[in-house]
Amino acid sequence: MEREEITYPLGNSDFLRVLTNSFKEFIEKGTSRSTAKLKPLHGAIARDLAEKLGRDYTVFSQGYGIGKETKIRGRYVNKAVDITVKKGERAVAGLAVKFVMQNYSQNSNNYFENMLGETANIRCGNCPYFQIFIILDKLPYYQRSGELSRWETFTAHNAEKYVTLSQDDASIYFHTPNKTLIYVVHIPDNDSLSTSREYMDYYRRLNPSLSLTEHDYNDFGNGVIFNDYELFIEKVYHTIMAL
């Protein structure tokens, strides 16, 4: 499938093209376990941040620089982080990235609880930590057999826990990320698909571009930025530069 051309610095339209490329990698590999979809996504964010920060900083990530993650020293355990920013030998920020494309409901609470735990571990180790959570607004739910048993929608109810998180004071609650980006995107629907193979084959042929969701969600507080990558990355940049 043809890949979208990316320009830097990343604006919101560029970020959608990055997500489109990530989705196409996922479709081509045909499995959610492949790390291929992570490289265009993590690598693009890492490059964008590196170009903003300049030569005094080094950014580690799949798909950028040396092409691999590095660990941040946590309060309890050291953690390999999706994107790590270092100044010299010292980690000055970490970013975790999650892009959910299928079977959301069975993992929803695990995603959220794991996010809280890893954030607390890193932030209690005196390193700022940021979260990016990306999800399709309508996504397939598969049985182990590969049968597409139903379609799931990311609803305002699903977003409620992130609304509560957005109202937390990050200076008090160390399980709260310094800032969280929630990005909800859409691909053209096709309710006639009935298996994982049909889903992959259909979207390979369609070669779609992702767009922002048109669904309405509850208003988020200051801790969460909704569907605005440019604002989020500016917050990350200014947090790092203020250290």
PDB file of N, CA and C in Angstrom, residues 98-178:
ATOM      1  N   LYS A  98       0.159   4.259  22.890  1.00  0.00           N
ATOM      2  CA  LYS A  98      -0.713   3.105  22.697  1.00  0.00           C
ATOM      3  C   LYS A  98      -1.665   3.413  21.539  1.00  0.00           C
ATOM      4  N   PHE A  99      -1.714   2.503  20.542  1.00  0.00           N
ATOM      5  CA  PHE A  99      -2.625   2.643  19.408  1.00  0.00           C
ATOM      6  C   PHE A  99      -3.478   1.386  19.365  1.00  0.00           C
ATOM      7  N   VAL A 100      -4.761   1.514  19.726  1.00  0.00           N
ATOM      8  CA  VAL A 100      -5.664   0.366  19.833  1.00  0.00           C
ATOM      9  C   VAL A 100      -6.485   0.261  18.553  1.00  0.00           C
ATOM     10  N   MET A 101      -6.439  -0.926  17.914  1.00  0.00           N
ATOM     11  CA  MET A 101      -7.123  -1.135  16.645  1.00  0.00           C
ATOM     12  C   MET A 101      -8.147  -2.264  16.685  1.00  0.00           C
ATOM     13  N   GLN A 102      -8.168  -3.043  17.780  1.00  0.00           N
ATOM     14  CA  GLN A 102      -9.122  -4.150  17.865  1.00  0.00           C
ATOM     15  C   GLN A 102      -9.259  -4.594  19.317  1.00  0.00           C
ATOM     16  N   ASN A 103     -10.380  -5.311  19.600  1.00  0.00           N
ATOM     17  CA  ASN A 103     -10.624  -5.942  20.908  1.00  0.00           C
ATOM     18  C   ASN A 103     -10.350  -4.996  22.071  1.00  0.00           C
ATOM     19  N   TYR A 104     -11.033  -3.861  22.061  1.00  0.00           N
ATOM     20  CA  TYR A 104     -10.788  -2.858  23.104  1.00  0.00           C
ATOM     21  C   TYR A 104     -11.422  -3.220  24.440  1.00  0.00           C
ATOM     22  N   SER A 105     -12.690  -3.641  24.441  1.00  0.00           N
ATOM     23  CA  SER A 105     -13.433  -3.757  25.706  1.00  0.00           C
ATOM     24  C   SER A 105     -12.787  -4.736  26.675  1.00  0.00           C
ATOM     25  N   GLN A 106     -12.228  -5.843  26.169  1.00  0.00           N
ATOM     26  CA  GLN A 106     -11.652  -6.838  27.078  1.00  0.00           C
ATOM     27  C   GLN A 106     -10.351  -6.347  27.717  1.00  0.00           C
ATOM     28  N   ASN A 107      -9.751  -5.298  27.137  1.00  0.00           N
ATOM     29  CA  ASN A 107      -8.477  -4.785  27.645  1.00  0.00           C
ATOM     30  C   ASN A 107      -8.565  -3.370  28.198  1.00  0.00           C
ATOM     31  N   SER A 108      -9.747  -2.781  28.159  1.00  0.00           N
ATOM     32  CA  SER A 108      -9.899  -1.366  28.497  1.00  0.00           C
ATOM     33  C   SER A 108      -9.349  -1.019  29.872  1.00  0.00           C
ATOM     34  N   ASN A 109      -9.770  -1.765  30.881  1.00  0.00           N
ATOM     35  CA  ASN A 109      -9.305  -1.461  32.241  1.00  0.00           C
ATOM     36  C   ASN A 109      -7.826  -1.769  32.417  1.00  0.00           C
ATOM     37  N   ASN A 110      -7.350  -2.836  31.759  1.00  0.00           N
ATOM     38  CA  ASN A 110      -5.922  -3.157  31.844  1.00  0.00           C
ATOM     39  C   ASN A 110      -5.070  -2.054  31.247  1.00  0.00           C
ATOM     40  N   TYR A 111      -5.482  -1.522  30.088  1.00  0.00           N
ATOM     41  CA  TYR A 111      -4.747  -0.412  29.482  1.00  0.00           C
ATOM     42  C   TYR A 111      -4.620   0.744  30.468  1.00  0.00           C
ATOM     43  N   PHE A 112      -5.741   1.070  31.095  1.00  0.00           N
ATOM     44  CA  PHE A 112      -5.778   2.235  31.979  1.00  0.00           C
ATOM     45  C   PHE A 112      -4.969   1.998  33.250  1.00  0.00           C
ATOM     46  N   GLU A 113      -5.152   0.841  33.864  1.00  0.00           N
ATOM     47  CA  GLU A 113      -4.432   0.541  35.103  1.00  0.00           C
ATOM     48  C   GLU A 113      -2.930   0.430  34.875  1.00  0.00           C
ATOM     49  N   ASN A 114      -2.533  -0.179  33.764  1.00  0.00           N
ATOM     50  CA  ASN A 114      -1.109  -0.264  33.449  1.00  0.00           C
ATOM     51  C   ASN A 114      -0.519   1.122  33.225  1.00  0.00           C
ATOM     52  N   MET A 115      -1.288   1.994  32.592  1.00  0.00           N
ATOM     53  CA  MET A 115      -0.840   3.363  32.368  1.00  0.00           C
ATOM     54  C   MET A 115      -0.597   4.077  33.689  1.00  0.00           C
ATOM     55  N   LEU A 116      -1.515   3.916  34.651  1.00  0.00           N
ATOM     56  CA  LEU A 116      -1.347   4.551  35.958  1.00  0.00           C
ATOM     57  C   LEU A 116      -0.106   4.017  36.665  1.00  0.00           C
ATOM     58  N   GLY A 117       0.095   2.697  36.624  1.00  0.00           N
ATOM     59  CA  GLY A 117       1.224   2.091  37.315  1.00  0.00           C
ATOM     60  C   GLY A 117       2.564   2.499  36.734  1.00  0.00           C
ATOM     61  N   GLU A 118       2.691   2.461  35.413  1.00  0.00           N
ATOM     62  CA  GLU A 118       3.982   2.806  34.812  1.00  0.00           C
ATOM     63  C   GLU A 118       4.270   4.294  34.978  1.00  0.00           C
ATOM     64  N   THR A 119       3.207   5.113  34.955  1.00  0.00           N
ATOM     65  CA  THR A 119       3.406   6.552  35.169  1.00  0.00           C
ATOM     66  C   THR A 119       3.919   6.812  36.577  1.00  0.00           C
ATOM     67  N   ALA A 120       3.309   6.183  37.575  1.00  0.00           N
ATOM     68  CA  ALA A 120       3.743   6.377  38.964  1.00  0.00           C
ATOM     69  C   ALA A 120       5.190   5.938  39.149  1.00  0.00           C
ATOM     70  N   ASN A 121       5.548   4.809  38.573  1.00  0.00           N
ATOM     71  CA  ASN A 121       6.909   4.299  38.706  1.00  0.00           C
ATOM     72  C   ASN A 121       7.937   5.283  38.151  1.00  0.00           C
ATOM     73  N   ILE A 122       7.675   5.846  36.967  1.00  0.00           N
ATOM     74  CA  ILE A 122       8.630   6.763  36.345  1.00  0.00           C
ATOM     75  C   ILE A 122       8.612   8.127  37.020  1.00  0.00           C
ATOM     76  N   ARG A 123       7.437   8.652  37.288  1.00  0.00           N
ATOM     77  CA  ARG A 123       7.364   9.993  37.867  1.00  0.00           C
ATOM     78  C   ARG A 123       7.894  10.021  39.304  1.00  0.00           C
ATOM     79  N   CYS A 124       7.699   8.947  40.041  1.00  0.00           N
ATOM     80  CA  CYS A 124       8.277   8.878  41.393  1.00  0.00           C
ATOM     81  C   CYS A 124       9.792   8.738  41.340  1.00  0.00           C
ATOM     82  N   GLY A 125      10.325   8.398  40.194  1.00  0.00           N
ATOM     83  CA  GLY A 125      11.765   8.392  39.982  1.00  0.00           C
ATOM     84  C   GLY A 125      12.285   9.731  39.489  1.00  0.00           C
ATOM     85  N   ASN A 126      11.431  10.760  39.587  1.00  0.00           N
ATOM     86  CA  ASN A 126      11.808  12.149  39.257  1.00  0.00           C
ATOM     87  C   ASN A 126      12.051  12.389  37.767  1.00  0.00           C
ATOM     88  N   CYS A 127      11.211  11.766  36.952  1.00  0.00           N
ATOM     89  CA  CYS A 127      11.283  12.000  35.506  1.00  0.00           C
ATOM     90  C   CYS A 127       9.873  12.283  34.989  1.00  0.00           C
ATOM     91  N   PRO A 128       9.673  13.388  34.283  1.00  0.00           N
ATOM     92  CA  PRO A 128       8.350  13.655  33.693  1.00  0.00           C
ATOM     93  C   PRO A 128       7.931  12.523  32.749  1.00  0.00           C
ATOM     94  N   TYR A 129       6.633  12.254  32.731  1.00  0.00           N
ATOM     95  CA  TYR A 129       6.126  11.153  31.911  1.00  0.00           C
ATOM     96  C   TYR A 129       4.824  11.575  31.245  1.00  0.00           C
ATOM     97  N   PHE A 130       4.696  11.231  29.968  1.00  0.00           N
ATOM     98  CA  PHE A 130       3.554  11.629  29.154  1.00  0.00           C
ATOM     99  C   PHE A 130       2.941  10.391  28.507  1.00  0.00           C
ATOM    100  N   GLN A 131       1.644  10.461  28.253  1.00  0.00           N
ATOM    101  CA  GLN A 131       0.941   9.335  27.642  1.00  0.00           C
ATOM    102  C   GLN A 131       0.217   9.783  26.381  1.00  0.00           C
ATOM    103  N   ILE A 132       0.283   8.937  25.356  1.00  0.00           N
ATOM    104  CA  ILE A 132      -0.493   9.132  24.131  1.00  0.00           C
ATOM    105  C   ILE A 132      -1.362   7.897  23.944  1.00  0.00           C
ATOM    106  N   PHE A 133      -2.673   8.094  23.922  1.00  0.00           N
ATOM    107  CA  PHE A 133      -3.612   6.985  23.739  1.00  0.00           C
ATOM    108  C   PHE A 133      -4.417   7.255  22.469  1.00  0.00           C
ATOM    109  N   ILE A 134      -4.234   6.378  21.471  1.00  0.00           N
ATOM    110  CA  ILE A 134      -4.883   6.513  20.169  1.00  0.00           C
ATOM    111  C   ILE A 134      -5.813   5.324  19.982  1.00  0.00           C
ATOM    112  N   ILE A 135      -7.007   5.570  19.463  1.00  0.00           N
ATOM    113  CA  ILE A 135      -7.950   4.474  19.271  1.00  0.00           C
ATOM    114  C   ILE A 135      -8.868   4.786  18.096  1.00  0.00           C
ATOM    115  N   LEU A 136      -9.242   3.749  17.345  1.00  0.00           N
ATOM    116  CA  LEU A 136     -10.268   3.884  16.319  1.00  0.00           C
ATOM    117  C   LEU A 136     -11.620   4.076  16.999  1.00  0.00           C
ATOM    118  N   ASP A 137     -12.457   4.961  16.455  1.00  0.00           N
ATOM    119  CA  ASP A 137     -13.764   5.172  17.092  1.00  0.00           C
ATOM    120  C   ASP A 137     -14.709   3.991  16.892  1.00  0.00           C
ATOM    121  N   LYS A 138     -14.436   3.154  15.869  1.00  0.00           N
ATOM    122  CA  LYS A 138     -15.181   1.919  15.659  1.00  0.00           C
ATOM    123  C   LYS A 138     -14.169   0.845  15.291  1.00  0.00           C
ATOM    124  N   LEU A 139     -14.162  -0.230  16.048  1.00  0.00           N
ATOM    125  CA  LEU A 139     -13.112  -1.220  15.858  1.00  0.00           C
ATOM    126  C   LEU A 139     -13.660  -2.631  16.033  1.00  0.00           C
ATOM    127  N   PRO A 140     -13.030  -3.614  15.396  1.00  0.00           N
ATOM    128  CA  PRO A 140     -13.553  -4.975  15.430  1.00  0.00           C
ATOM    129  C   PRO A 140     -13.209  -5.693  16.734  1.00  0.00           C
ATOM    130  N   TYR A 141     -14.110  -6.588  17.113  1.00  0.00           N
ATOM    131  CA  TYR A 141     -13.853  -7.493  18.234  1.00  0.00           C
ATOM    132  C   TYR A 141     -13.848  -8.915  17.684  1.00  0.00           C
ATOM    133  N   TYR A 142     -12.702  -9.588  17.801  1.00  0.00           N
ATOM    134  CA  TYR A 142     -12.533 -10.926  17.241  1.00  0.00           C
ATOM    135  C   TYR A 142     -12.596 -11.996  18.325  1.00  0.00           C
ATOM    136  N   GLN A 143     -13.168 -13.135  17.953  1.00  0.00           N
ATOM    137  CA  GLN A 143     -13.015 -14.345  18.744  1.00  0.00           C
ATOM    138  C   GLN A 143     -11.655 -14.955  18.433  1.00  0.00           C
ATOM    139  N   ARG A 144     -11.221 -15.925  19.235  1.00  0.00           N
ATOM    140  CA  ARG A 144      -9.925 -16.569  18.991  1.00  0.00           C
ATOM    141  C   ARG A 144      -9.871 -17.230  17.623  1.00  0.00           C
ATOM    142  N   SER A 145     -11.009 -17.639  17.117  1.00  0.00           N
ATOM    143  CA  SER A 145     -11.085 -18.280  15.810  1.00  0.00           C
ATOM    144  C   SER A 145     -10.834 -17.303  14.666  1.00  0.00           C
ATOM    145  N   GLY A 146     -10.839 -16.008  14.962  1.00  0.00           N
ATOM    146  CA  GLY A 146     -10.715 -14.997  13.921  1.00  0.00           C
ATOM    147  C   GLY A 146     -12.041 -14.450  13.456  1.00  0.00           C
ATOM    148  N   GLU A 147     -13.136 -15.000  13.973  1.00  0.00           N
ATOM    149  CA  GLU A 147     -14.457 -14.491  13.610  1.00  0.00           C
ATOM    150  C   GLU A 147     -14.660 -13.093  14.193  1.00  0.00           C
ATOM    151  N   LEU A 148     -15.156 -12.191  13.376  1.00  0.00           N
ATOM    152  CA  LEU A 148     -15.469 -10.834  13.834  1.00  0.00           C
ATOM    153  C   LEU A 148     -16.872 -10.887  14.433  1.00  0.00           C
ATOM    154  N   SER A 149     -16.938 -10.966  15.751  1.00  0.00           N
ATOM    155  CA  SER A 149     -18.222 -11.229  16.406  1.00  0.00           C
ATOM    156  C   SER A 149     -19.060  -9.976  16.614  1.00  0.00           C
ATOM    157  N   ARG A 150     -18.406  -8.807  16.682  1.00  0.00           N
ATOM    158  CA  ARG A 150     -19.159  -7.562  16.846  1.00  0.00           C
ATOM    159  C   ARG A 150     -18.236  -6.378  16.583  1.00  0.00           C
ATOM    160  N   TRP A 151     -18.865  -5.208  16.441  1.00  0.00           N
ATOM    161  CA  TRP A 151     -18.121  -3.958  16.320  1.00  0.00           C
ATOM    162  C   TRP A 151     -18.233  -3.200  17.635  1.00  0.00           C
ATOM    163  N   GLU A 152     -17.130  -2.645  18.082  1.00  0.00           N
ATOM    164  CA  GLU A 152     -17.111  -1.850  19.304  1.00  0.00           C
ATOM    165  C   GLU A 152     -16.948  -0.376  18.956  1.00  0.00           C
ATOM    166  N   THR A 153     -17.528   0.471  19.774  1.00  0.00           N
ATOM    167  CA  THR A 153     -17.403   1.911  19.590  1.00  0.00           C
ATOM    168  C   THR A 153     -16.779   2.524  20.831  1.00  0.00           C
ATOM    169  N   PHE A 154     -15.811   3.403  20.627  1.00  0.00           N
ATOM    170  CA  PHE A 154     -15.231   4.137  21.755  1.00  0.00           C
ATOM    171  C   PHE A 154     -16.186   5.272  22.094  1.00  0.00           C
ATOM    172  N   THR A 155     -16.880   5.124  23.209  1.00  0.00           N
ATOM    173  CA  THR A 155     -17.982   6.012  23.575  1.00  0.00           C
ATOM    174  C   THR A 155     -17.580   7.000  24.671  1.00  0.00           C
ATOM    175  N   ALA A 156     -18.492   7.930  24.952  1.00  0.00           N
ATOM    176  CA  ALA A 156     -18.287   8.860  26.063  1.00  0.00           C
ATOM    177  C   ALA A 156     -18.155   8.102  27.378  1.00  0.00           C
ATOM    178  N   HIS A 157     -18.852   6.966  27.488  1.00  0.00           N
ATOM    179  CA  HIS A 157     -18.714   6.146  28.700  1.00  0.00           C
ATOM    180  C   HIS A 157     -17.298   5.601  28.832  1.00  0.00           C
ATOM    181  N   ASN A 158     -16.723   5.127  27.733  1.00  0.00           N
ATOM    182  CA  ASN A 158     -15.340   4.655  27.763  1.00  0.00           C
ATOM    183  C   ASN A 158     -14.369   5.759  28.155  1.00  0.00           C
ATOM    184  N   ALA A 159     -14.695   6.991  27.783  1.00  0.00           N
ATOM    185  CA  ALA A 159     -13.802   8.123  28.036  1.00  0.00           C
ATOM    186  C   ALA A 159     -13.901   8.663  29.461  1.00  0.00           C
ATOM    187  N   GLU A 160     -14.898   8.193  30.231  1.00  0.00           N
ATOM    188  CA  GLU A 160     -15.142   8.784  31.552  1.00  0.00           C
ATOM    189  C   GLU A 160     -13.928   8.715  32.469  1.00  0.00           C
ATOM    190  N   LYS A 161     -13.226   7.588  32.471  1.00  0.00           N
ATOM    191  CA  LYS A 161     -12.076   7.475  33.370  1.00  0.00           C
ATOM    192  C   LYS A 161     -10.973   8.450  32.975  1.00  0.00           C
ATOM    193  N   TYR A 162     -10.872   8.757  31.670  1.00  0.00           N
ATOM    194  CA  TYR A 162      -9.884   9.740  31.224  1.00  0.00           C
ATOM    195  C   TYR A 162     -10.322  11.165  31.580  1.00  0.00           C
ATOM    196  N   VAL A 163     -11.625  11.387  31.616  1.00  0.00           N
ATOM    197  CA  VAL A 163     -12.128  12.682  32.078  1.00  0.00           C
ATOM    198  C   VAL A 163     -11.762  12.888  33.546  1.00  0.00           C
ATOM    199  N   THR A 164     -11.954  11.850  34.363  1.00  0.00           N
ATOM    200  CA  THR A 164     -11.564  11.937  35.777  1.00  0.00           C
ATOM    201  C   THR A 164     -10.060  12.169  35.900  1.00  0.00           C
ATOM    202  N   LEU A 165      -9.274  11.438  35.115  1.00  0.00           N
ATOM    203  CA  LEU A 165      -7.819  11.613  35.115  1.00  0.00           C
ATOM    204  C   LEU A 165      -7.442  13.047  34.749  1.00  0.00           C
ATOM    205  N   SER A 166      -8.158  13.614  33.816  1.00  0.00           N
ATOM    206  CA  SER A 166      -7.826  14.957  33.323  1.00  0.00           C
ATOM    207  C   SER A 166      -8.016  16.029  34.389  1.00  0.00           C
ATOM    208  N   GLN A 167      -8.779  15.699  35.430  1.00  0.00           N
ATOM    209  CA  GLN A 167      -9.052  16.661  36.491  1.00  0.00           C
ATOM    210  C   GLN A 167      -8.096  16.530  37.672  1.00  0.00           C
ATOM    211  N   ASP A 168      -7.217  15.515  37.623  1.00  0.00           N
ATOM    212  CA  ASP A 168      -6.241  15.314  38.696  1.00  0.00           C
ATOM    213  C   ASP A 168      -5.154  16.390  38.647  1.00  0.00           C
ATOM    214  N   ASP A 169      -4.629  16.698  39.799  1.00  0.00           N
ATOM    215  CA  ASP A 169      -3.493  17.618  39.907  1.00  0.00           C
ATOM    216  C   ASP A 169      -2.214  16.783  39.824  1.00  0.00           C
ATOM    217  N   ALA A 170      -1.513  16.875  38.684  1.00  0.00           N
ATOM    218  CA  ALA A 170      -0.325  16.047  38.465  1.00  0.00           C
ATOM    219  C   ALA A 170       0.800  16.366  39.437  1.00  0.00           C
ATOM    220  N   SER A 171       0.780  17.541  40.057  1.00  0.00           N
ATOM    221  CA  SER A 171       1.818  17.880  41.027  1.00  0.00           C
ATOM    222  C   SER A 171       1.601  17.161  42.365  1.00  0.00           C
ATOM    223  N   ILE A 172       0.402  16.610  42.556  1.00  0.00           N
ATOM    224  CA  ILE A 172       0.071  15.887  43.785  1.00  0.00           C
ATOM    225  C   ILE A 172       0.001  14.383  43.531  1.00  0.00           C
ATOM    226  N   TYR A 173      -0.651  13.990  42.446  1.00  0.00           N
ATOM    227  CA  TYR A 173      -0.879  12.579  42.134  1.00  0.00           C
ATOM    228  C   TYR A 173       0.151  12.105  41.108  1.00  0.00           C
ATOM    229  N   PHE A 174       1.107  11.322  41.576  1.00  0.00           N
ATOM    230  CA  PHE A 174       2.198  10.920  40.692  1.00  0.00           C
ATOM    231  C   PHE A 174       1.827   9.772  39.757  1.00  0.00           C
ATOM    232  N   HIS A 175       0.629   9.208  39.926  1.00  0.00           N
ATOM    233  CA  HIS A 175       0.154   8.231  38.950  1.00  0.00           C
ATOM    234  C   HIS A 175      -0.442   8.931  37.732  1.00  0.00           C
ATOM    235  N   THR A 176      -0.596  10.253  37.817  1.00  0.00           N
ATOM    236  CA  THR A 176      -1.175  11.036  36.730  1.00  0.00           C
ATOM    237  C   THR A 176      -0.069  11.509  35.797  1.00  0.00           C
ATOM    238  N   PRO A 177      -0.161  11.246  34.494  1.00  0.00           N
ATOM    239  CA  PRO A 177       0.862  11.746  33.570  1.00  0.00           C
ATOM    240  C   PRO A 177       0.956  13.273  33.623  1.00  0.00           C
ATOM    241  N   ASN A 178       2.125  13.794  33.307  1.00  0.00           N
ATOM    242  CA  ASN A 178       2.259  15.249  33.227  1.00  0.00           C
ATOM    243  C   ASN A 178       1.269  15.829  32.221  1.00  0.00           C
TER     244      ASN A 178
END
